[in-house]
Coordinates of C-alpha atoms in Angstrom, one line a residue:
M1 CA -96.2 -44.9 139.0
V2 CA -97.1 -48.1 137.1
K3 CA -95.8 -51.2 138.9
K4 CA -93.6 -53.9 137.5
R5 CA -95.4 -57.2 137.1
E6 CA -93.5 -58.9 140.0
A7 CA -94.8 -56.2 142.4
I8 CA -98.5 -57.1 141.7
D9 CA -100.2 -59.2 144.3
E10 CA -100.8 -62.8 142.9
K11 CA -104.5 -62.5 143.7
Y12 CA -104.8 -59.9 140.9
K13 CA -103.0 -62.1 138.3
W14 CA -104.5 -64.7 136.1
D15 CA -103.3 -68.3 136.6
L16 CA -101.9 -69.5 133.2
T17 CA -100.4 -72.6 134.9
T18 CA -103.8 -74.2 134.4
I19 CA -103.0 -74.1 130.6
F20 CA -99.3 -75.3 130.8
A21 CA -97.7 -75.8 134.2
T22 CA -94.4 -74.5 132.9
D23 CA -92.8 -72.9 129.9
E24 CA -91.0 -76.2 129.3
A25 CA -94.4 -78.0 129.0
F26 CA -95.5 -75.4 126.4
E27 CA -92.3 -75.9 124.4
A28 CA -92.7 -79.7 124.5
E29 CA -96.3 -79.5 123.2
L30 CA -95.2 -77.1 120.5
A31 CA -92.6 -79.5 119.3
E32 CA -95.1 -82.4 119.3
V33 CA -97.6 -80.4 117.3
L34 CA -95.0 -79.4 114.8
T35 CA -94.2 -83.1 114.3
A36 CA -97.8 -84.1 114.1
L37 CA -98.4 -81.4 111.4
E38 CA -95.6 -82.8 109.3
D39 CA -97.1 -86.3 109.6
A40 CA -100.5 -84.8 108.5
R41 CA -99.1 -83.8 105.2
N42 CA -99.7 -87.4 104.1
L43 CA -103.4 -87.0 104.4
A44 CA -103.7 -84.8 101.3
G45 CA -105.5 -86.6 98.5
T46 CA -107.2 -89.1 100.8
L47 CA -110.1 -87.2 102.3
T48 CA -112.9 -88.5 100.0
D49 CA -111.6 -92.0 99.4
S50 CA -114.0 -93.5 101.9
A51 CA -116.3 -92.6 104.8
E52 CA -113.6 -93.8 107.2
N53 CA -111.1 -91.5 105.6
L54 CA -113.5 -88.5 105.8
L55 CA -114.0 -89.2 109.5
A56 CA -110.3 -89.8 110.3
V57 CA -109.0 -86.8 108.4
T58 CA -111.7 -84.5 109.9
D59 CA -110.9 -85.8 113.4
T60 CA -107.2 -85.2 112.9
E61 CA -107.6 -81.7 111.5
L62 CA -109.9 -80.6 114.4
A63 CA -107.8 -82.3 117.1
L64 CA -104.6 -80.5 115.8
M65 CA -106.5 -77.2 115.6
Q66 CA -107.6 -77.7 119.2
R67 CA -104.0 -78.1 120.3
V68 CA -102.8 -75.2 118.2
E69 CA -105.4 -72.9 119.8
K70 CA -104.3 -73.9 123.3
L71 CA -100.7 -73.1 122.4
Y72 CA -101.7 -69.8 121.0
V73 CA -103.7 -68.8 124.0
Y74 CA -100.8 -69.5 126.4
A75 CA -98.2 -67.7 124.3
S76 CA -100.3 -64.7 123.5
M77 CA -101.5 -64.2 127.0
K78 CA -98.0 -64.6 128.4
N79 CA -96.9 -61.9 126.0
D80 CA -99.9 -59.6 126.8
Q81 CA -99.2 -59.7 130.5
D82 CA -95.8 -58.1 129.9
T83 CA -94.8 -57.3 126.3
T84 CA -91.3 -56.4 127.4
V85 CA -90.3 -60.1 128.0
S86 CA -88.4 -61.3 124.9
L87 CA -89.1 -65.0 125.6
Y88 CA -92.9 -64.5 125.3
Q89 CA -92.4 -62.3 122.2
E90 CA -90.6 -65.3 120.8
Y91 CA -93.4 -67.6 121.8
Q92 CA -96.0 -65.3 120.2
A93 CA -94.0 -65.3 116.9
K94 CA -93.7 -69.1 117.0
V95 CA -97.4 -69.8 117.5
T96 CA -98.3 -67.3 114.8
A97 CA -96.0 -69.3 112.5
L98 CA -97.7 -72.4 113.7
Y99 CA -101.1 -71.2 112.7
A100 CA -99.7 -70.4 109.2
K101 CA -98.2 -73.9 109.0
F102 CA -101.5 -75.5 110.0
S103 CA -103.3 -73.6 107.3
E104 CA -100.8 -74.7 104.7
V105 CA -100.9 -78.4 105.7
F106 CA -104.7 -78.6 105.6
A107 CA -105.2 -76.3 102.6
F108 CA -106.3 -79.4 100.7
Y109 CA -109.3 -80.1 103.0
E110 CA -112.0 -77.8 101.6
P111 CA -111.2 -78.2 97.8
E112 CA -111.1 -82.0 98.3
F113 CA -114.4 -82.0 100.2
M114 CA -116.0 -80.0 97.5
T115 CA -115.5 -82.8 95.0
L116 CA -118.1 -84.8 97.0
S117 CA -121.6 -84.9 95.7
Q118 CA -124.5 -84.7 98.2
E119 CA -125.5 -88.2 97.2
R120 CA -122.0 -89.7 97.9
F121 CA -121.8 -87.8 101.1
A122 CA -125.2 -89.2 102.2
Q123 CA -123.9 -92.7 101.6
F124 CA -120.8 -91.9 103.6
V125 CA -123.0 -91.0 106.6
I126 CA -124.8 -94.3 106.3
D127 CA -121.5 -96.1 106.1
Q128 CA -120.0 -94.3 109.1
P129 CA -122.7 -92.9 111.5
K130 CA -120.0 -91.1 113.5
L131 CA -120.0 -88.5 110.8
Q132 CA -123.3 -87.3 112.1
T133 CA -121.4 -85.5 114.8
Y134 CA -120.1 -83.1 112.1
G135 CA -123.5 -82.7 110.4
H136 CA -123.7 -78.9 110.7
F137 CA -120.0 -78.5 110.0
F138 CA -120.4 -80.3 106.7
E139 CA -123.7 -78.5 106.0
Q140 CA -121.8 -75.2 106.2
L141 CA -119.1 -76.5 103.8
F142 CA -121.8 -77.5 101.2
D143 CA -123.3 -74.0 101.6
R144 CA -120.1 -72.5 100.3
K145 CA -119.7 -75.0 97.5
A146 CA -121.0 -72.7 94.8
H147 CA -118.4 -70.1 95.8
V148 CA -115.3 -72.4 96.1
L149 CA -113.2 -72.3 93.0
S150 CA -110.9 -74.9 91.4
S151 CA -107.8 -75.9 93.3
A152 CA -105.6 -73.8 90.9
E153 CA -107.8 -70.7 91.2
E154 CA -107.9 -71.1 95.0
A155 CA -104.1 -71.3 95.0
L156 CA -103.9 -68.1 93.0
L157 CA -106.2 -66.3 95.4
A158 CA -104.4 -67.6 98.4
G159 CA -101.1 -66.5 96.9
A160 CA -102.4 -63.1 96.3
S161 CA -103.7 -62.6 99.9
E162 CA -100.8 -60.6 100.9
I163 CA -101.2 -58.3 98.0
F164 CA -105.0 -58.0 98.7
G165 CA -104.2 -56.9 102.2
A166 CA -101.9 -54.1 101.1
G167 CA -104.5 -51.4 101.4
A168 CA -105.4 -52.2 105.0
E169 CA -101.7 -52.7 105.9
T170 CA -100.8 -49.4 104.4
F171 CA -103.5 -47.7 106.3
E172 CA -102.4 -49.3 109.6
I173 CA -98.7 -48.2 109.0
L174 CA -99.6 -44.7 107.9
D175 CA -102.1 -44.2 110.7
N176 CA -100.2 -45.8 113.6
A177 CA -96.5 -45.3 112.7
D178 CA -96.1 -42.4 110.2
I179 CA -98.7 -39.9 111.2
V180 CA -97.5 -37.2 113.7
F181 CA -100.2 -35.1 115.3
P182 CA -99.7 -31.5 116.5
T183 CA -99.1 -30.3 120.0
I184 CA -101.9 -28.7 121.9
R185 CA -102.5 -27.1 125.2
D186 CA -104.3 -29.1 127.9
A187 CA -106.6 -27.8 130.6
Q188 CA -103.6 -27.0 132.8
G189 CA -101.9 -24.9 130.0
Q190 CA -99.3 -27.6 129.4
D191 CA -98.1 -28.4 125.9
V192 CA -99.1 -32.0 125.1
Q193 CA -98.4 -34.1 122.0
L194 CA -101.8 -35.2 120.5
S195 CA -102.1 -39.0 119.8
H196 CA -104.6 -41.7 119.1
G197 CA -104.3 -42.7 122.7
N198 CA -105.1 -39.4 124.4
Y199 CA -107.5 -37.9 121.8
I200 CA -110.6 -39.4 123.4
S201 CA -109.6 -38.0 126.8
F202 CA -109.3 -34.6 125.3
M203 CA -112.7 -34.9 123.7
E204 CA -114.1 -35.8 127.1
S205 CA -112.5 -32.7 128.7
S206 CA -114.9 -30.3 130.5
N207 CA -112.9 -27.5 128.9
R208 CA -114.4 -26.6 125.6
E209 CA -111.3 -24.9 124.3
V210 CA -109.3 -28.0 124.9
R211 CA -111.9 -30.1 123.0
K212 CA -111.9 -27.7 120.1
A213 CA -108.1 -27.6 119.9
A214 CA -107.8 -31.4 119.9
Y215 CA -110.5 -31.8 117.4
Q216 CA -109.2 -29.3 114.9
A217 CA -105.6 -30.5 115.4
L218 CA -106.5 -34.1 114.7
Y219 CA -108.5 -33.4 111.6
S220 CA -106.0 -31.0 110.2
I221 CA -103.7 -34.1 109.7
Y222 CA -106.5 -36.2 108.1
E223 CA -107.3 -33.3 105.8
Q224 CA -103.6 -33.0 104.8
Y225 CA -103.4 -36.8 104.0
Q226 CA -106.9 -37.3 102.7
H227 CA -105.9 -38.3 99.2
T228 CA -103.6 -41.1 100.5
Y229 CA -106.3 -42.4 102.9
A230 CA -108.8 -42.3 100.0
K231 CA -106.4 -44.5 98.0
T232 CA -105.9 -47.1 100.7
L233 CA -109.7 -47.3 101.4
Q234 CA -110.5 -47.5 97.7
T235 CA -108.0 -50.3 97.2
N236 CA -109.5 -52.2 100.1
V237 CA -113.1 -51.8 98.7
K238 CA -111.9 -52.9 95.3
V239 CA -110.5 -56.1 96.9
H240 CA -113.8 -56.9 98.5
N241 CA -115.7 -56.3 95.3
F242 CA -113.3 -58.2 93.2
T243 CA -113.2 -61.2 95.5
A244 CA -117.0 -61.3 95.8
K245 CA -117.3 -61.3 92.0
T246 CA -114.6 -63.9 91.6
R247 CA -116.5 -66.2 94.0
H248 CA -119.8 -65.7 92.2
Y249 CA -121.6 -63.5 94.8
H250 CA -123.9 -60.7 93.7
S251 CA -122.1 -58.2 96.0
A252 CA -119.3 -57.7 98.5
R253 CA -122.0 -57.4 101.2
E254 CA -123.6 -60.8 100.3
A255 CA -120.2 -62.4 100.3
A256 CA -119.3 -61.0 103.8
L257 CA -122.6 -61.8 105.4
S258 CA -122.8 -65.3 103.9
T259 CA -119.9 -66.3 106.2
N260 CA -122.4 -66.3 109.1
H261 CA -125.4 -67.2 106.9
I262 CA -126.9 -63.8 107.5
P263 CA -129.5 -62.5 105.0
E264 CA -128.8 -59.1 103.6
A265 CA -132.3 -58.1 104.8
V266 CA -130.9 -58.1 108.4
Y267 CA -128.5 -55.3 107.4
D268 CA -131.2 -53.3 105.6
T269 CA -133.7 -53.7 108.5
L270 CA -131.1 -52.3 110.9
V271 CA -130.4 -49.2 108.7
Q272 CA -134.1 -48.5 108.2
A273 CA -135.0 -48.9 111.9
V274 CA -132.2 -46.6 112.9
N275 CA -133.1 -44.0 110.3
D276 CA -136.7 -44.2 111.5
H277 CA -135.5 -43.4 115.1
L278 CA -133.1 -40.6 114.3
P279 CA -135.4 -38.1 116.0
L280 CA -134.5 -39.8 119.3
L281 CA -130.8 -39.1 118.6
H282 CA -131.6 -35.5 117.7
R283 CA -133.5 -35.2 121.0
Y284 CA -130.4 -36.5 122.9
I285 CA -128.1 -34.1 121.1
Q286 CA -130.4 -31.2 122.0
L287 CA -130.5 -32.4 125.6
R288 CA -126.7 -32.3 125.6
S289 CA -126.8 -28.8 124.3
D290 CA -129.2 -27.8 127.1
I291 CA -127.2 -29.4 129.9
L292 CA -123.9 -28.0 128.7
K293 CA -125.5 -24.6 128.1
I294 CA -124.0 -24.4 124.6
D295 CA -126.2 -22.8 122.0
D296 CA -123.9 -23.6 119.1
L297 CA -123.2 -27.3 119.8
K298 CA -120.4 -28.7 117.6
M299 CA -119.2 -32.2 116.9
Y300 CA -116.4 -31.7 119.3
D301 CA -119.0 -31.3 122.1
V302 CA -120.8 -34.6 121.6
Y303 CA -118.4 -36.5 124.0
A304 CA -118.2 -33.8 126.6
P305 CA -119.0 -35.1 130.1
L306 CA -122.6 -34.3 131.3
S307 CA -122.2 -35.7 134.8
T308 CA -119.8 -34.5 137.4
T309 CA -120.7 -37.3 139.9
D310 CA -117.6 -39.2 141.1
Y311 CA -119.3 -42.6 141.1
K312 CA -116.5 -45.1 141.9
F313 CA -116.0 -48.7 142.7
T314 CA -112.9 -50.4 144.0
Y315 CA -112.2 -53.8 142.4
E316 CA -113.4 -55.6 145.5
E317 CA -116.7 -53.6 145.4
A318 CA -117.0 -54.3 141.7
V319 CA -116.7 -58.1 142.4
V320 CA -119.6 -58.0 144.9
K321 CA -121.7 -55.8 142.5
T322 CA -121.0 -58.1 139.5
Q323 CA -122.0 -61.2 141.5
G324 CA -125.1 -59.6 142.8
T325 CA -126.1 -58.3 139.3
L326 CA -125.5 -61.6 137.5
A327 CA -127.2 -63.7 140.1
I328 CA -130.4 -63.0 138.1
F329 CA -129.3 -65.7 135.6
G330 CA -129.6 -68.4 138.2
P331 CA -127.2 -70.6 140.2
D332 CA -125.4 -72.3 137.3
Y333 CA -124.4 -69.0 135.8
L334 CA -123.5 -67.5 139.2
E335 CA -121.4 -70.5 140.2
K336 CA -119.2 -69.9 137.1
V337 CA -118.9 -66.2 137.8
K338 CA -117.7 -67.0 141.3
R339 CA -115.2 -69.5 139.9
S340 CA -113.7 -66.9 137.6
F341 CA -112.9 -64.8 140.7
E342 CA -111.8 -67.6 142.9
E343 CA -109.7 -69.5 140.4
N344 CA -107.8 -66.5 139.0
W345 CA -109.2 -66.2 135.5
I346 CA -108.8 -62.5 135.6
D347 CA -105.6 -60.4 135.2
V348 CA -106.8 -57.3 137.0
Q349 CA -104.2 -54.6 137.5
E350 CA -102.1 -52.5 135.2
N351 CA -98.4 -53.3 135.2
K352 CA -95.4 -52.0 133.2
G353 CA -95.5 -53.6 129.7
K354 CA -99.0 -55.0 130.0
R355 CA -101.2 -54.8 127.0
S356 CA -103.7 -52.0 127.2
G357 CA -107.5 -52.3 127.2
A358 CA -109.6 -55.4 128.1
Y359 CA -110.7 -58.7 126.6
S360 CA -112.0 -62.1 127.3
G361 CA -109.9 -65.0 125.8
G362 CA -109.0 -68.6 126.1
S363 CA -109.6 -71.7 124.1
Y364 CA -111.7 -74.9 124.3
D365 CA -109.4 -76.5 126.8
T366 CA -108.7 -73.5 129.0
N367 CA -110.6 -71.2 131.4
A368 CA -112.3 -68.2 129.8
F369 CA -109.6 -65.8 131.0
M370 CA -110.1 -62.0 131.2
L371 CA -107.6 -59.2 130.9
L372 CA -108.3 -55.8 132.6
N373 CA -106.4 -52.7 133.5
W374 CA -108.4 -51.8 136.5
Q375 CA -109.3 -48.2 137.5
D376 CA -111.9 -47.4 140.2
T377 CA -114.5 -46.0 137.7
L378 CA -118.0 -46.7 136.6
D379 CA -116.7 -47.5 133.2
N380 CA -114.4 -50.2 134.6
L381 CA -117.3 -51.8 136.4
F382 CA -119.2 -52.0 133.1
T383 CA -116.0 -53.4 131.4
L384 CA -115.8 -56.2 134.0
V385 CA -119.4 -57.1 133.6
H386 CA -119.0 -56.9 129.8
E387 CA -116.0 -59.2 129.6
M388 CA -117.7 -61.6 132.1
G389 CA -120.5 -61.9 129.6
H390 CA -118.0 -63.1 127.0
S391 CA -116.4 -65.5 129.4
M392 CA -119.7 -67.0 130.6
H393 CA -120.8 -67.4 126.9
S394 CA -117.5 -69.2 126.3
S395 CA -117.8 -71.4 129.4
F396 CA -121.4 -72.5 128.7
T397 CA -120.6 -73.2 125.1
R398 CA -117.4 -75.2 125.8
E399 CA -119.0 -77.4 128.5
S400 CA -122.1 -78.1 126.3
Q401 CA -120.7 -78.6 122.8
P402 CA -118.0 -80.8 121.2
Y403 CA -114.9 -78.9 120.0
V404 CA -116.2 -78.5 116.4
Y405 CA -119.0 -76.3 117.8
G406 CA -117.2 -75.0 120.8
D407 CA -117.0 -71.4 119.6
Y408 CA -119.5 -68.8 118.4
S409 CA -119.7 -66.5 115.5
I410 CA -118.7 -62.8 115.6
F411 CA -122.3 -62.0 114.8
L412 CA -123.3 -63.4 118.2
A413 CA -120.2 -62.4 120.2
E414 CA -121.2 -59.0 121.5
I415 CA -124.8 -60.0 122.5
A416 CA -123.9 -61.9 125.7
S417 CA -121.5 -59.2 126.9
T418 CA -123.8 -56.2 126.2
T419 CA -126.8 -58.1 127.7
N420 CA -124.8 -58.1 130.9
E421 CA -124.1 -54.4 130.5
N422 CA -127.8 -53.7 130.1
I423 CA -128.7 -55.7 133.1
L424 CA -126.1 -53.8 135.2
T425 CA -127.7 -50.6 134.1
E426 CA -131.1 -51.9 135.2
T427 CA -129.6 -53.0 138.6
L428 CA -127.9 -49.7 139.2
L429 CA -131.1 -47.7 138.3
H430 CA -133.0 -49.9 140.8
D431 CA -130.4 -49.5 143.5
V432 CA -129.5 -45.8 143.4
E433 CA -131.8 -43.2 145.0
D434 CA -130.0 -39.9 144.6
D435 CA -130.6 -37.9 141.4
E436 CA -126.9 -37.2 140.7
T437 CA -125.9 -40.9 140.6
R438 CA -129.1 -41.8 138.7
F439 CA -128.2 -39.0 136.2
A440 CA -124.7 -40.6 135.8
V441 CA -126.1 -44.1 135.1
L442 CA -128.6 -42.9 132.6
N443 CA -126.0 -40.8 130.8
H444 CA -123.7 -43.8 130.6
F445 CA -126.4 -45.9 129.0
L446 CA -127.5 -43.3 126.5
D447 CA -123.9 -42.5 125.5
G448 CA -123.2 -46.3 125.0
F449 CA -126.4 -46.7 122.9
R450 CA -125.6 -43.7 120.8
G451 CA -122.0 -44.8 120.2
T452 CA -123.0 -48.4 119.4
V453 CA -126.4 -48.5 117.8
F454 CA -126.5 -45.0 116.1
R455 CA -122.8 -44.5 115.3
Q456 CA -122.0 -48.0 114.1
T457 CA -125.1 -48.0 111.9
Q458 CA -123.9 -44.7 110.5
F459 CA -120.6 -46.4 109.7
A460 CA -122.5 -49.4 108.2
E461 CA -124.4 -47.0 105.9
F462 CA -121.2 -45.4 104.7
E463 CA -119.4 -48.7 104.2
H464 CA -122.2 -50.1 102.0
A465 CA -122.6 -46.9 100.0
I466 CA -118.9 -46.8 99.0
H467 CA -118.9 -50.5 98.1
E468 CA -121.9 -50.0 95.9
A469 CA -120.4 -46.8 94.4
D470 CA -117.1 -48.6 93.5
A471 CA -119.1 -51.6 92.0
A472 CA -120.9 -49.1 89.8
G473 CA -117.7 -47.6 88.6
T474 CA -117.5 -44.5 90.7
V475 CA -113.9 -43.5 91.7
L476 CA -113.6 -43.2 95.5
T477 CA -111.8 -39.9 95.5
S478 CA -111.3 -38.0 98.8
E479 CA -113.8 -35.4 97.5
F480 CA -116.5 -38.1 97.0
L481 CA -115.8 -39.8 100.3
N482 CA -115.9 -36.5 102.2
Q483 CA -119.2 -35.6 100.7
Q484 CA -120.8 -39.0 101.4
Y485 CA -119.6 -38.9 105.0
A486 CA -120.5 -35.3 105.7
E487 CA -124.1 -35.9 104.4
L488 CA -124.5 -39.0 106.6
N489 CA -123.1 -37.3 109.7
E490 CA -125.5 -34.3 109.2
K491 CA -128.4 -36.7 108.9
Y492 CA -127.5 -38.5 112.0
Y493 CA -126.6 -35.7 114.4
G494 CA -128.6 -32.9 112.9
L495 CA -125.5 -30.6 113.1
A496 CA -124.8 -28.7 109.9
T497 CA -121.6 -29.7 108.0
S498 CA -121.0 -26.0 107.3
D499 CA -120.6 -25.5 111.1
N500 CA -118.5 -28.7 111.5
P501 CA -116.3 -28.9 108.4
E502 CA -113.7 -31.1 109.9
I503 CA -116.1 -34.0 110.4
Q504 CA -116.1 -34.8 106.7
Y505 CA -112.6 -36.3 107.2
E506 CA -113.6 -38.7 110.0
W507 CA -113.9 -41.7 107.6
A508 CA -110.1 -41.5 107.1
R509 CA -109.4 -42.5 110.7
I510 CA -111.9 -45.3 111.1
P511 CA -110.0 -48.7 110.9
H512 CA -113.3 -50.6 110.9
F513 CA -113.9 -49.6 107.3
Y514 CA -111.2 -52.1 106.4
Y515 CA -112.9 -55.0 108.2
N516 CA -115.3 -56.0 105.4
Y517 CA -118.9 -55.4 106.6
Y518 CA -118.1 -55.9 110.3
V519 CA -119.4 -52.8 112.1
F520 CA -123.1 -53.4 111.7
Q521 CA -122.8 -56.4 114.1
Y522 CA -122.0 -54.0 116.9
A523 CA -125.3 -52.3 116.4
T524 CA -127.4 -55.5 115.9
G525 CA -125.7 -57.1 118.9
F526 CA -126.3 -54.1 121.2
A527 CA -130.0 -53.8 120.2
A528 CA -130.6 -57.6 120.6
A529 CA -128.9 -57.4 124.0
S530 CA -131.2 -54.5 125.1
A531 CA -134.3 -56.6 124.2
L532 CA -132.8 -59.7 125.9
A533 CA -132.0 -57.8 129.1
D534 CA -135.6 -56.6 129.3
K535 CA -136.8 -60.2 128.9
I536 CA -134.5 -61.4 131.6
V537 CA -135.3 -58.6 134.1
N538 CA -139.0 -58.4 133.5
G539 CA -139.8 -61.7 131.9
T540 CA -140.4 -65.3 133.0
E541 CA -138.1 -68.1 134.2
Q542 CA -138.5 -69.6 130.8
D543 CA -137.0 -66.4 129.3
K544 CA -133.9 -67.0 131.4
A545 CA -133.8 -70.7 130.5
D546 CA -134.0 -69.8 126.8
Y547 CA -131.1 -67.3 127.2
L548 CA -128.9 -70.0 128.8
N549 CA -129.7 -72.4 126.0
Y550 CA -128.5 -69.7 123.6
L551 CA -125.2 -69.5 125.5
R552 CA -124.9 -73.3 125.4
A553 CA -125.5 -73.5 121.6
G554 CA -122.1 -72.3 120.4
S555 CA -121.9 -72.7 116.7
S556 CA -124.0 -75.9 116.5
D557 CA -126.5 -74.0 114.3
Y558 CA -126.6 -70.9 112.1
P559 CA -126.3 -67.6 114.2
L560 CA -129.9 -66.4 113.5
D561 CA -131.2 -69.8 114.6
V562 CA -129.0 -69.7 117.7
I563 CA -130.2 -66.3 118.9
A564 CA -133.8 -67.3 118.1
K565 CA -133.4 -69.9 121.0
A566 CA -133.2 -66.9 123.3
G567 CA -136.4 -65.4 121.8
V568 CA -135.0 -62.8 119.4
D569 CA -136.0 -62.8 115.7
M570 CA -133.3 -60.7 114.1
T571 CA -134.9 -61.0 110.7
S572 CA -137.7 -58.8 112.1
A573 CA -137.4 -55.2 113.2
D574 CA -139.2 -56.0 116.5
Y575 CA -136.0 -56.4 118.5
L576 CA -134.8 -53.0 117.2
T577 CA -138.1 -51.4 118.1
A578 CA -137.9 -52.8 121.6
A579 CA -134.3 -51.5 122.0
F580 CA -135.3 -48.0 120.9
A581 CA -138.2 -48.1 123.4
V582 CA -135.7 -48.6 126.2
F583 CA -133.5 -45.8 124.8
E584 CA -136.5 -43.4 124.7
K585 CA -137.7 -44.4 128.2
R586 CA -134.3 -43.6 129.7
L587 CA -133.9 -40.4 127.6
T588 CA -137.3 -39.2 128.9
E589 CA -136.2 -39.9 132.5
L590 CA -132.9 -38.0 131.9
E591 CA -134.9 -35.1 130.4
A592 CA -137.1 -35.1 133.5
L593 CA -134.1 -35.0 135.8
V594 CA -132.7 -32.0 133.9
A595 CA -136.0 -30.2 134.1
K596 CA -136.3 -31.0 137.8
H597 CA -133.0 -29.5 138.6
G598 CA -133.1 -26.7 136.1

């Protein structure tokens, strides 16, 4: 029975009074920010009048954004802790509207800035040296200058944004609200309604007939609606290609990656490296077949549990293990980890109405809070260490950088968290002695690597292929999409499409294909983290110091330059080669354990 929130012990709840002491304090700040935004409307048309104006308007915009973010964090987290409370639903709606108003009020900023020449801007910096604080911020704006349109054209694009989002929104409504999946029989012989939420648990069932039934039932619906899903995805791809062309980019991929100043070669290097190492994935799939004793392995078997070990941690045990594991980073890092536990940064237990899943959140002026829904499992220990990586990244960045650079790009976001996961794997493998537990840890790592590096790169290949096809005039029919996806899946897993006909429809259920060249970052991030974890565990004190400098850098430099501070060159394939070496080492050890025990 899931408890109501008031029945949860306070030590397992995050302390949001450190943001606003009371709801009334939140409401007072909201009113003040709304007034300040109205006053800021008068700044339009003044940005480039003088160096003083450029500084004053920039200061005002960023200061208001800082306050808006703090309001948003309080409202959203209050809502997440119990989504049944109408007051916090209202707060969430109000801060969402506040974000929209902020964007509207400061819509003038970028077009006005783009009227500045480099020469006039250089003179401004001489006239007002305080502008140097924003050097990289302005550098990024100038980088986009060739792709910013006239004020009238920008207004047209902004006005069409809701229309441009129609494909993704239609997919979301269709997939989450309208689609009804069939009923299947679970392992106990009970009829259960299949859903997005329970599908994975069925795919992880030890009962093959349950896995098969869930798999075939799910994809029967995607087969039925394949033409509609093809239209929503085609519409979304066309928006990306149209927008890129309108903004004078060579391709949608160039446009998407330019946001983080990432060369397209990074994407191509990832795909090539993964393709070169597909034999390792095929080895792992074969090992799964051997362990499960299934001669005709199917796609519905690739998530079946290999380990029966009940390797559990209570939350209190996980706290001790987390602190012991992360002490490797040194006293400064460990002190922050301890503070997160002692100062109630973490909302631990599930309660009625609480948002599912886990995340790390917060803003520049708050603690780096974490939301969990704790269960005593190995997976939940990894989740805690993962979210702690995000929170430590945020904490180091915020204490080291001014607000303008007090965040970090999506490209870098998963590196700190998955570095922690990799170090936890190293720690557990060092600590455990019995073969059964060692098997469970190795299996957990290999499945995580497969799902992140191999699978997300497969998605990245598909995403780029369909964008290129649309740009070349190919119609993205369901037949075309099915064929493209089936061929890729067969290449990656080595399992014939003819034996796995349902998998050709998998593209239809993947929301990430609407995220505009996002998924490749999961793979690059995990691979970089694998290389970094090896440096931290087996390297020098300087390697650790370099890593902490990366955490402190925030967005004060371009992402590739930031991660280079930690010793990883993501323009080269070396970090990927190092990651695959770790995968192969652990795969070989798992193969040896299987051979040892027959």
